[in-house]
mmCIF file of C-alpha atoms and ligand atoms in Angstrom:
data_model
loop_
_atom_site.group_PDB
_atom_site.id
_atom_site.type_symbol
_atom_site.label_atom_id
_atom_site.label_comp_id
_atom_site.label_asym_id
_atom_site.label_seq_id
_atom_site.Cartn_x
_atom_site.Cartn_y
_atom_site.Cartn_z
ATOM 1 C CA MET A 1 148.765 77.722 94.947
ATOM 2 C CA ARG A 2 148.689 81.833 95.042
ATOM 3 C CA ILE A 3 146.635 83.368 97.720
ATOM 4 C CA PHE A 4 146.027 86.913 97.976
ATOM 5 C CA SER A 5 144.084 89.267 100.079
ATOM 6 C CA GLY A 6 143.741 93.153 101.025
ATOM 7 C CA ILE A 7 142.837 95.405 103.660
ATOM 8 C CA LYS A 8 142.253 98.949 104.436
ATOM 9 C CA PRO A 9 144.322 101.347 106.462
ATOM 10 C CA SER A 10 140.836 103.085 106.951
ATOM 11 C CA GLY A 11 140.300 103.253 110.517
ATOM 12 C CA ASP A 12 140.820 100.855 113.621
ATOM 13 C CA PRO A 13 140.385 97.175 112.418
ATOM 14 C CA THR A 14 137.102 95.488 114.266
ATOM 15 C CA LEU A 15 135.844 91.913 114.892
ATOM 16 C CA GLY A 16 134.376 91.845 111.331
ATOM 17 C CA ASN A 17 137.565 92.230 109.733
ATOM 18 C CA TYR A 18 139.345 89.718 112.175
ATOM 19 C CA SER A 19 136.733 87.322 111.271
ATOM 20 C CA GLY A 20 136.504 87.798 107.156
ATOM 21 C CA GLY A 21 140.208 88.636 107.000
ATOM 22 C CA PHE A 22 142.981 88.366 109.614
ATOM 23 C CA ARG A 23 141.766 84.907 110.965
ATOM 24 C CA GLN A 24 141.695 83.674 106.993
ATOM 25 C CA TYR A 25 145.149 85.435 106.260
ATOM 26 C CA ALA A 26 146.697 83.497 109.108
ATOM 27 C CA ALA A 27 145.114 80.153 108.020
ATOM 28 C CA THR A 28 145.412 80.442 104.334
ATOM 29 C CA GLN A 29 149.229 81.758 104.782
ATOM 30 C CA GLU A 30 149.740 77.714 104.989
ATOM 31 C CA MET A 31 148.388 76.719 101.843
ATOM 32 C CA GLY A 32 150.937 78.079 99.296
ATOM 33 C CA ASP A 33 152.643 81.284 98.013
ATOM 34 C CA ALA A 34 150.650 83.988 99.957
ATOM 35 C CA TYR A 35 150.515 87.758 99.366
ATOM 36 C CA PHE A 36 148.617 89.902 101.480
ATOM 37 C CA CYS A 37 148.264 93.880 100.742
ATOM 38 C CA ILE A 38 147.565 96.952 103.005
ATOM 39 C CA VAL A 39 145.704 98.688 100.453
ATOM 40 C CA ASP A 40 146.672 102.432 101.265
ATOM 41 C CA LEU A 41 145.543 103.530 97.459
ATOM 42 C CA HIS A 42 141.961 102.051 98.488
ATOM 43 C CA ALA A 43 142.160 104.123 101.557
ATOM 44 C CA ILE A 44 141.950 107.972 99.943
ATOM 45 C CA THR A 45 138.659 106.771 97.948
ATOM 46 C CA VAL A 46 136.462 108.437 100.778
ATOM 47 C CA GLU A 47 136.871 111.542 102.713
ATOM 48 C CA TYR A 48 140.093 110.702 104.876
ATOM 49 C CA ASP A 49 143.074 112.513 107.045
ATOM 50 C CA PRO A 50 146.681 112.540 105.161
ATOM 51 C CA ALA A 51 148.197 113.054 108.313
ATOM 52 C CA ASP A 52 147.021 109.740 109.433
ATOM 53 C CA LEU A 53 147.489 107.670 106.879
ATOM 54 C CA HIS A 54 151.258 106.608 107.673
ATOM 55 C CA GLU A 55 150.370 105.730 111.310
ATOM 56 C CA ARG A 56 147.561 104.025 110.057
ATOM 57 C CA THR A 57 149.931 101.510 107.482
ATOM 58 C CA LEU A 58 152.034 100.869 110.258
ATOM 59 C CA ASP A 59 149.238 100.120 112.579
ATOM 60 C CA LEU A 60 147.605 97.703 109.936
ATOM 61 C CA PHE A 61 151.126 96.037 109.180
ATOM 62 C CA ALA A 62 151.680 95.471 113.110
ATOM 63 C CA MET A 63 148.211 93.983 113.418
ATOM 64 C CA LEU A 64 148.740 91.609 110.377
ATOM 65 C CA VAL A 65 151.634 90.106 112.086
ATOM 66 C CA ALA A 66 150.093 90.236 115.587
ATOM 67 C CA THR A 67 147.162 88.241 114.125
ATOM 68 C CA GLY A 68 149.635 85.446 113.224
ATOM 69 C CA LEU A 69 151.092 86.259 109.733
ATOM 70 C CA ASP A 70 154.576 86.024 109.093
ATOM 71 C CA PRO A 71 156.313 88.340 107.201
ATOM 72 C CA ASP A 72 159.609 85.795 106.357
ATOM 73 C CA ARG A 73 156.846 83.074 104.927
ATOM 74 C CA SER A 74 154.400 85.529 103.348
ATOM 75 C CA THR A 75 154.513 88.592 101.321
ATOM 76 C CA VAL A 76 153.084 91.391 103.394
ATOM 77 C CA PHE A 77 153.592 94.741 101.668
ATOM 78 C CA ALA A 78 151.658 98.218 100.836
ATOM 79 C CA GLN A 79 149.988 98.997 98.026
ATOM 80 C CA SER A 80 151.494 102.288 97.409
ATOM 81 C CA HIS A 81 155.203 100.677 97.283
ATOM 82 C CA VAL A 82 154.364 98.803 94.020
ATOM 83 C CA THR A 83 153.521 101.207 91.065
ATOM 84 C CA ALA A 84 152.339 97.822 89.013
ATOM 85 C CA HIS A 85 148.592 98.483 91.115
ATOM 86 C CA ALA A 86 148.126 101.666 89.832
ATOM 87 C CA GLU A 87 149.286 101.039 86.202
ATOM 88 C CA ALA A 88 147.261 97.674 86.224
ATOM 89 C CA SER A 89 143.975 99.485 87.325
ATOM 90 C CA TRP A 90 144.468 102.030 84.463
ATOM 91 C CA LEU A 91 144.944 98.996 81.949
ATOM 92 C CA LEU A 92 142.299 97.038 83.435
ATOM 93 C CA SER A 93 139.614 99.711 83.116
ATOM 94 C CA ALA A 94 139.591 99.214 79.716
ATOM 95 C CA VAL A 95 137.950 96.071 80.338
ATOM 96 C CA THR A 96 135.703 96.893 83.070
ATOM 97 C CA SER A 97 131.960 97.863 82.187
ATOM 98 C CA TYR A 98 130.547 101.211 83.530
ATOM 99 C CA GLY A 99 127.436 100.079 84.153
ATOM 100 C CA GLN A 100 128.596 97.008 86.252
ATOM 101 C CA LEU A 101 130.682 99.464 88.622
ATOM 102 C CA GLY A 102 127.473 101.416 89.025
ATOM 103 C CA ARG A 103 125.451 98.382 90.664
ATOM 104 C CA MET A 104 127.977 97.954 93.241
ATOM 105 C CA THR A 105 126.339 98.182 96.189
ATOM 106 C CA GLN A 106 129.376 99.162 98.416
ATOM 107 C CA PHE A 107 129.700 102.127 95.830
ATOM 108 C CA LYS A 108 126.116 103.015 96.501
ATOM 109 C CA GLU A 109 126.171 102.271 100.024
ATOM 110 C CA LYS A 110 129.048 104.568 100.674
ATOM 111 C CA GLY A 111 128.582 107.098 97.818
ATOM 112 C CA SER A 112 125.220 107.828 99.888
ATOM 113 C CA ARG A 113 127.539 108.816 103.026
ATOM 114 C CA GLN A 114 129.987 111.196 101.322
ATOM 115 C CA ASP A 115 129.545 115.013 100.524
ATOM 116 C CA PHE A 116 131.824 114.699 97.776
ATOM 117 C CA VAL A 117 131.321 110.893 95.658
ATOM 118 C CA SER A 118 135.122 110.659 94.051
ATOM 119 C CA ALA A 119 136.006 108.828 90.629
ATOM 120 C CA ALA A 120 138.239 107.128 93.240
ATOM 121 C CA LEU A 121 135.298 105.578 94.827
ATOM 122 C CA PHE A 122 133.459 104.525 91.594
ATOM 123 C CA ASN A 123 136.851 103.046 90.158
ATOM 124 C CA TYR A 124 137.840 101.095 93.700
ATOM 125 C CA PRO A 125 136.651 97.710 91.920
ATOM 126 C CA ILE A 126 139.016 97.917 89.046
ATOM 127 C CA LEU A 127 141.907 98.810 91.406
ATOM 128 C CA MET A 128 140.912 95.568 93.512
ATOM 129 C CA SER A 129 140.608 93.527 90.373
ATOM 130 C CA GLY A 130 144.081 94.571 89.716
ATOM 131 C CA ASP A 131 145.449 94.033 93.276
ATOM 132 C CA ILE A 132 144.249 90.440 92.790
ATOM 133 C CA LEU A 133 144.903 89.419 89.179
ATOM 134 C CA LEU A 134 148.766 90.521 89.023
ATOM 135 C CA TYR A 135 149.261 87.824 91.780
ATOM 136 C CA GLN A 136 148.048 85.142 89.621
ATOM 137 C CA ALA A 137 145.864 84.420 92.508
ATOM 138 C CA ASP A 138 144.049 81.121 92.911
ATOM 139 C CA ILE A 139 142.239 81.860 95.840
ATOM 140 C CA VAL A 140 141.060 85.598 97.681
ATOM 141 C CA PRO A 141 140.123 84.989 101.221
ATOM 142 C CA ILE A 142 137.494 87.703 102.178
ATOM 143 C CA GLY A 143 133.941 88.509 103.938
ATOM 144 C CA ASP A 144 131.010 88.274 102.518
ATOM 145 C CA ASP A 145 130.727 92.090 101.834
ATOM 146 C CA GLN A 146 133.576 91.883 99.169
ATOM 147 C CA ARG A 147 131.573 88.946 97.235
ATOM 148 C CA GLN A 148 130.114 91.633 94.700
ATOM 149 C CA HIS A 149 133.793 93.119 94.160
ATOM 150 C CA LEU A 150 135.295 89.680 93.695
ATOM 151 C CA GLU A 151 132.749 88.608 91.004
ATOM 152 C CA LEU A 152 133.341 91.711 89.430
ATOM 153 C CA ALA A 153 137.212 90.685 89.250
ATOM 154 C CA ARG A 154 136.349 87.586 87.790
ATOM 155 C CA ASP A 155 134.692 89.018 85.092
ATOM 156 C CA VAL A 156 137.361 91.439 84.432
ATOM 157 C CA ALA A 157 139.735 88.549 84.169
ATOM 158 C CA GLU A 158 137.793 86.716 81.850
ATOM 159 C CA ARG A 159 136.909 89.716 79.432
ATOM 160 C CA PHE A 160 140.908 90.475 79.386
ATOM 161 C CA ASN A 161 141.542 86.882 78.469
ATOM 162 C CA THR A 162 139.024 86.837 75.900
ATOM 163 C CA ARG A 163 139.733 90.057 74.245
ATOM 164 C CA PHE A 164 143.811 89.714 74.480
ATOM 165 C CA GLY A 165 144.923 85.915 75.317
ATOM 166 C CA GLU A 166 145.125 83.959 78.232
ATOM 167 C CA VAL A 167 147.250 86.308 80.829
ATOM 168 C CA PHE A 168 145.183 86.174 83.972
ATOM 169 C CA THR A 169 144.283 83.342 86.494
ATOM 170 C CA VAL A 170 140.671 83.638 87.133
ATOM 171 C CA PRO A 171 140.087 83.912 91.107
ATOM 172 C CA GLU A 172 137.953 82.115 93.470
ATOM 173 C CA GLY A 173 136.417 83.835 96.811
ATOM 174 C CA VAL A 174 137.205 82.114 99.992
ATOM 175 C CA TYR A 175 134.404 82.915 102.570
ATOM 176 C CA PRO A 176 134.629 82.011 106.338
ATOM 177 C CA GLU A 177 131.782 79.170 106.974
ATOM 178 C CA VAL A 178 130.999 80.826 110.261
ATOM 179 C CA GLY A 179 131.310 84.799 110.408
ATOM 180 C CA ALA A 180 131.528 85.734 107.059
ATOM 181 C CA ARG A 181 129.455 89.229 107.801
ATOM 182 C CA ILE A 182 129.486 90.142 111.530
ATOM 183 C CA MET A 183 127.077 92.363 112.572
ATOM 184 C CA ASP A 184 126.773 95.829 114.421
ATOM 185 C CA LEU A 185 126.000 94.995 117.894
ATOM 186 C CA GLN A 186 123.831 97.612 118.161
ATOM 187 C CA ASP A 187 121.756 97.354 114.826
ATOM 188 C CA PRO A 188 122.092 93.671 113.984
ATOM 189 C CA LEU A 189 120.941 94.245 110.229
ATOM 190 C CA GLY A 190 123.718 96.388 109.380
ATOM 191 C CA LYS A 191 127.615 95.144 108.971
ATOM 192 C CA MET A 192 130.113 95.836 111.461
ATOM 193 C CA GLY A 193 132.777 98.019 109.684
ATOM 194 C CA LYS A 194 135.546 100.200 110.099
ATOM 195 C CA THR A 195 133.450 103.041 109.248
ATOM 196 C CA GLY A 196 129.804 103.798 109.264
ATOM 197 C CA SER A 197 128.459 101.336 112.001
ATOM 198 C CA SER A 198 127.599 102.588 115.374
ATOM 199 C CA GLU A 199 131.034 103.327 117.817
ATOM 200 C CA GLN A 200 129.095 101.311 120.685
ATOM 201 C CA GLY A 201 128.190 98.298 118.119
ATOM 202 C CA THR A 202 131.593 98.362 116.666
ATOM 203 C CA VAL A 203 134.449 95.918 118.594
ATOM 204 C CA ARG A 204 137.595 96.933 117.474
ATOM 205 C CA LEU A 205 141.031 94.532 118.083
ATOM 206 C CA LEU A 206 142.463 97.305 120.370
ATOM 207 C CA ASP A 207 139.619 97.963 122.336
ATOM 208 C CA ALA A 208 140.220 97.502 126.603
ATOM 209 C CA PRO A 209 138.793 94.475 127.835
ATOM 210 C CA ASP A 210 136.240 96.535 129.548
ATOM 211 C CA ALA A 211 135.085 98.419 126.832
ATOM 212 C CA ILE A 212 134.502 94.856 124.866
ATOM 213 C CA ARG A 213 132.621 93.849 127.884
ATOM 214 C CA ARG A 214 130.526 97.037 127.939
ATOM 215 C CA LYS A 215 129.647 96.353 124.538
ATOM 216 C CA PHE A 216 128.683 92.926 124.567
ATOM 217 C CA ARG A 217 126.602 93.448 127.809
ATOM 218 C CA THR A 218 124.513 96.715 125.845
ATOM 219 C CA ALA A 219 124.430 94.205 122.512
ATOM 220 C CA VAL A 220 121.019 94.636 120.997
ATOM 221 C CA THR A 221 119.190 91.162 121.229
ATOM 222 C CA ASP A 222 115.754 90.043 120.202
ATOM 223 C CA SER A 223 112.542 88.591 121.355
ATOM 224 C CA GLY A 224 112.110 85.044 123.406
ATOM 225 C CA ARG A 225 114.559 83.523 125.851
ATOM 226 C CA GLU A 226 116.427 81.068 123.657
ATOM 227 C CA VAL A 227 119.858 81.138 122.595
ATOM 228 C CA ARG A 228 119.524 79.960 118.786
ATOM 229 C CA ARG A 229 119.916 81.023 115.353
ATOM 230 C CA GLY A 230 117.158 82.061 113.039
ATOM 231 C CA PRO A 231 116.162 84.761 110.963
ATOM 232 C CA ASP A 232 113.749 86.198 113.568
ATOM 233 C CA LYS A 233 116.659 86.383 115.933
ATOM 234 C CA PRO A 234 119.467 88.537 114.041
ATOM 235 C CA GLY A 235 120.783 89.832 117.131
ATOM 236 C CA ILE A 236 121.474 86.360 119.044
ATOM 237 C CA SER A 237 122.478 84.834 115.671
ATOM 238 C CA ASN A 238 125.176 87.157 115.328
ATOM 239 C CA LEU A 239 126.069 86.539 118.848
ATOM 240 C CA ILE A 240 126.622 82.812 118.318
ATOM 241 C CA ASP A 241 128.863 83.378 115.278
ATOM 242 C CA ILE A 242 131.192 85.885 117.280
ATOM 243 C CA MET A 243 131.251 83.183 120.025
ATOM 244 C CA SER A 244 131.918 80.718 117.949
ATOM 245 C CA VAL A 245 134.522 82.584 115.875
ATOM 246 C CA ALA A 246 135.980 83.676 118.874
ATOM 247 C CA THR A 247 136.370 80.080 120.286
ATOM 248 C CA GLY A 248 136.847 77.722 117.526
ATOM 249 C CA THR A 249 133.797 75.774 118.218
ATOM 250 C CA THR A 250 130.683 75.124 116.052
ATOM 251 C CA PRO A 251 127.410 77.532 116.554
ATOM 252 C CA ASP A 252 125.561 74.249 116.958
ATOM 253 C CA ALA A 253 127.677 73.523 119.999
ATOM 254 C CA VAL A 254 127.446 77.135 121.431
ATOM 255 C CA GLU A 255 123.430 76.642 120.812
ATOM 256 C CA ALA A 256 123.910 73.331 122.773
ATOM 257 C CA GLU A 257 126.170 75.324 125.657
ATOM 258 C CA TYR A 258 123.938 78.119 126.070
ATOM 259 C CA GLY A 259 120.337 77.441 124.919
ATOM 260 C CA ASP A 260 118.723 77.881 127.881
ATOM 261 C CA ALA A 261 121.404 80.196 129.521
ATOM 262 C CA GLY A 262 119.181 83.104 129.097
ATOM 263 C CA TYR A 263 120.785 86.362 127.023
ATOM 264 C CA GLY A 264 122.090 88.393 129.661
ATOM 265 C CA ALA A 265 124.604 85.604 130.929
ATOM 266 C CA PHE A 266 125.451 84.457 127.006
ATOM 267 C CA LYS A 267 126.543 88.207 126.333
ATOM 268 C CA GLN A 268 128.566 88.252 129.251
ATOM 269 C CA ALA A 269 130.249 84.836 128.037
ATOM 270 C CA VAL A 270 130.676 86.337 124.458
ATOM 271 C CA GLY A 271 132.288 89.359 126.001
ATOM 272 C CA GLU A 272 134.462 87.429 128.080
ATOM 273 C CA ALA A 273 135.508 84.784 125.022
ATOM 274 C CA VAL A 274 136.379 88.131 122.982
ATOM 275 C CA VAL A 275 138.410 89.554 125.618
ATOM 276 C CA ALA A 276 140.284 85.973 125.915
ATOM 277 C CA LEU A 277 140.708 86.341 121.930
ATOM 278 C CA LEU A 278 141.871 89.414 121.654
ATOM 279 C CA GLU A 279 144.388 89.603 124.844
ATOM 280 C CA PRO A 280 147.429 87.797 123.115
ATOM 281 C CA VAL A 281 146.757 89.745 119.974
ATOM 282 C CA GLN A 282 146.732 93.397 121.852
ATOM 283 C CA GLN A 283 150.382 92.132 123.593
ATOM 284 C CA ARG A 284 151.986 91.391 120.628
ATOM 285 C CA TYR A 285 150.673 94.231 118.797
ATOM 286 C CA ALA A 286 151.809 96.410 121.490
ATOM 287 C CA GLU A 287 155.445 94.808 120.989
ATOM 288 C CA LEU A 288 155.506 95.449 117.494
ATOM 289 C CA ARG A 289 154.111 98.544 117.399
ATOM 290 C CA GLY A 290 157.246 100.013 119.632
ATOM 291 C CA ASP A 291 159.710 99.475 116.913
ATOM 292 C CA ASP A 292 158.721 101.373 113.497
ATOM 293 C CA GLY A 293 162.201 100.998 112.117
ATOM 294 C CA GLU A 294 162.047 97.156 111.913
ATOM 295 C CA LEU A 295 157.970 97.588 111.039
ATOM 296 C CA LEU A 296 159.445 99.973 107.645
ATOM 297 C CA ARG A 297 162.221 97.596 107.247
ATOM 298 C CA LEU A 298 159.768 94.298 106.833
ATOM 299 C CA LEU A 299 157.476 96.460 104.512
ATOM 300 C CA GLY A 300 160.353 97.201 102.472
ATOM 301 C CA GLN A 301 161.260 93.465 101.977
ATOM 302 C CA GLY A 302 157.512 92.974 101.434
ATOM 303 C CA ALA A 303 157.265 95.765 98.530
ATOM 304 C CA GLU A 304 160.492 93.757 97.014
ATOM 305 C CA LYS A 305 158.694 90.377 96.624
ATOM 306 C CA ALA A 306 155.623 91.990 95.597
ATOM 307 C CA ARG A 307 157.421 93.965 93.006
ATOM 308 C CA ALA A 308 159.506 90.756 91.794
ATOM 309 C CA ALA A 309 155.955 88.903 91.746
ATOM 310 C CA SER A 310 153.638 91.193 89.779
ATOM 311 C CA ALA A 311 156.629 92.532 87.534
ATOM 312 C CA PRO A 312 156.284 89.724 85.134
ATOM 313 C CA THR A 313 152.107 89.991 84.900
ATOM 314 C CA LEU A 314 152.374 93.403 84.669
ATOM 315 C CA GLU A 315 154.791 93.114 81.214
ATOM 316 C CA ARG A 316 152.409 90.677 79.855
ATOM 317 C CA MET A 317 149.397 93.029 79.920
ATOM 318 C CA TYR A 318 151.299 95.559 77.939
ATOM 319 C CA GLU A 319 152.548 92.989 75.655
ATOM 320 C CA ALA A 320 148.878 91.270 75.203
ATOM 321 C CA MET A 321 147.254 94.986 74.781
ATOM 322 C CA GLY A 322 150.000 95.440 71.717
ATOM 323 C CA PHE A 323 151.708 98.672 73.358
ATOM 324 C CA ALA A 324 155.250 99.061 71.848
ATOM 325 C CA ARG A 325 157.725 97.919 74.381
ATOM 326 C CA LEU A 326 161.512 99.273 74.905
ATOM 327 C CA ARG A 327 163.303 95.872 75.264
HETATM 328 N N1 AQP B 401 131.642 92.975 109.102
HETATM 329 C C1 AQP B 401 132.599 92.178 108.664
HETATM 330 N N2 AQP B 401 132.439 90.565 108.775
HETATM 331 C C2 AQP B 401 133.306 89.664 108.543
HETATM 332 N N3 AQP B 401 134.041 90.424 107.296
HETATM 333 C C3 AQP B 401 134.198 91.331 107.279
HETATM 334 N N4 AQP B 401 135.435 92.101 106.330
HETATM 335 C C4 AQP B 401 135.208 93.802 106.889
HETATM 336 N N5 AQP B 401 133.792 93.906 107.307
HETATM 337 C C5 AQP B 401 133.511 92.863 107.781
HETATM 338 C C6 AQP B 401 136.249 91.868 105.831
HETATM 339 O O1 AQP B 401 137.722 92.359 106.337
HETATM 340 C C7 AQP B 401 138.697 92.338 105.350
HETATM 341 C C8 AQP B 401 139.281 94.125 105.001
HETATM 342 O O2 AQP B 401 138.184 94.651 104.760
HETATM 343 P P1 AQP B 401 138.718 96.026 103.953
HETATM 344 O O3 AQP B 401 139.739 96.802 104.818
HETATM 345 O O4 AQP B 401 138.677 95.773 102.799
HETATM 346 O O5 AQP B 401 137.440 96.747 104.433
HETATM 347 P P2 AQP B 401 135.713 96.850 104.007
HETATM 348 O O6 AQP B 401 135.262 95.253 103.501
HETATM 349 O O7 AQP B 401 135.236 97.591 103.036
HETATM 350 O O8 AQP B 401 135.169 96.868 105.423
HETATM 351 P P3 AQP B 401 135.086 97.554 106.815
HETATM 352 O O9 AQP B 401 136.055 96.955 107.967
HETATM 353 O O10 AQP B 401 133.533 98.155 106.972
HETATM 354 O O11 AQP B 401 135.935 99.080 106.271
HETATM 355 P P4 AQP B 401 135.214 100.605 105.768
HETATM 356 O O12 AQP B 401 134.368 101.099 106.900
HETATM 357 O O13 AQP B 401 136.656 101.591 105.601
HETATM 358 O O14 AQP B 401 134.870 100.344 104.502
HETATM 359 C C9 AQP B 401 137.667 91.989 103.897
HETATM 360 O O15 AQP B 401 138.379 90.766 103.490
HETATM 361 C C10 AQP B 401 136.213 92.459 104.353
HETATM 362 O O16 AQP B 401 135.533 91.273 103.256
#
């Protein structure tokens, strides 16, 4: 089984990234031949500071390892180190529908927040399709916000296979049962993101314990007193999901334990559970982040493995599309 997923070095990672991303990566790496990519080419699709990109890439690599990836077992690498990604993206743009790209909600949402909307932001899902398809991934562990992009990647694979012959495995998205979309603690109808959500409602994996406690203490709740999930309780439902993710118990068990505890006590308990979850991650991160040389060595090792794994697919793409190859 081939597994692929990517994460953008676009800001300090959040509890949302942990829930839909990191924890799924660590779990799925046990299932087969796994590729995890720091998608730095995706990070330039919106306004960013070139002075930060290098450090953010190393930060994210250290966080991937701190949350459980083993770079000797899995292939962990940076997208820009493997030129096949940019090449595949151009080739796949020939079988991607312009209309479908324009319907992507992330493009519309992120585009509306930018003064300058780049063509790269519009083309983002093509690059993402190439990321996945180059590795012939069977499964792609992601959060709910990437569902529409994954569907597009499947359409692109199918259109290519129909037009040029069977080259690609059509990938399946894998979403967590609980915590597929963690919401902003201050606005439980909006996603918690590295960018775009409120600072007070966004829990970052490197936040100090007291900052985490404060963010949960001030989290927006709903009417009523009962700790239970429901469409009328977006704030409490989100906190129940977070408690379930942090402690590895089911949302039903969380409701059974805290149903009558009152919102204040429940929020405090969720804060403590998240602090306990992140403490060892932060410790491991600090150890790893102290050694740039080792991180770069491991990134180099990942790049080599990723180049070797993606090159045959890229070659098959060129051949299937009829290009004259020099061999
Ligand atoms: N709130 C979330 N709940 C569950 N999963 C989430 N993910 C992101 N936010 C949540 C998942 O994290 C993985 C890596 O995300 P990404 O780096 O590809 O960027 P994104 O999906 O666009 O998320 P962000 O954090 O909000 O970044 P920005 O602000 O830069 O766009 C993905 O699997 C994603 O589903």
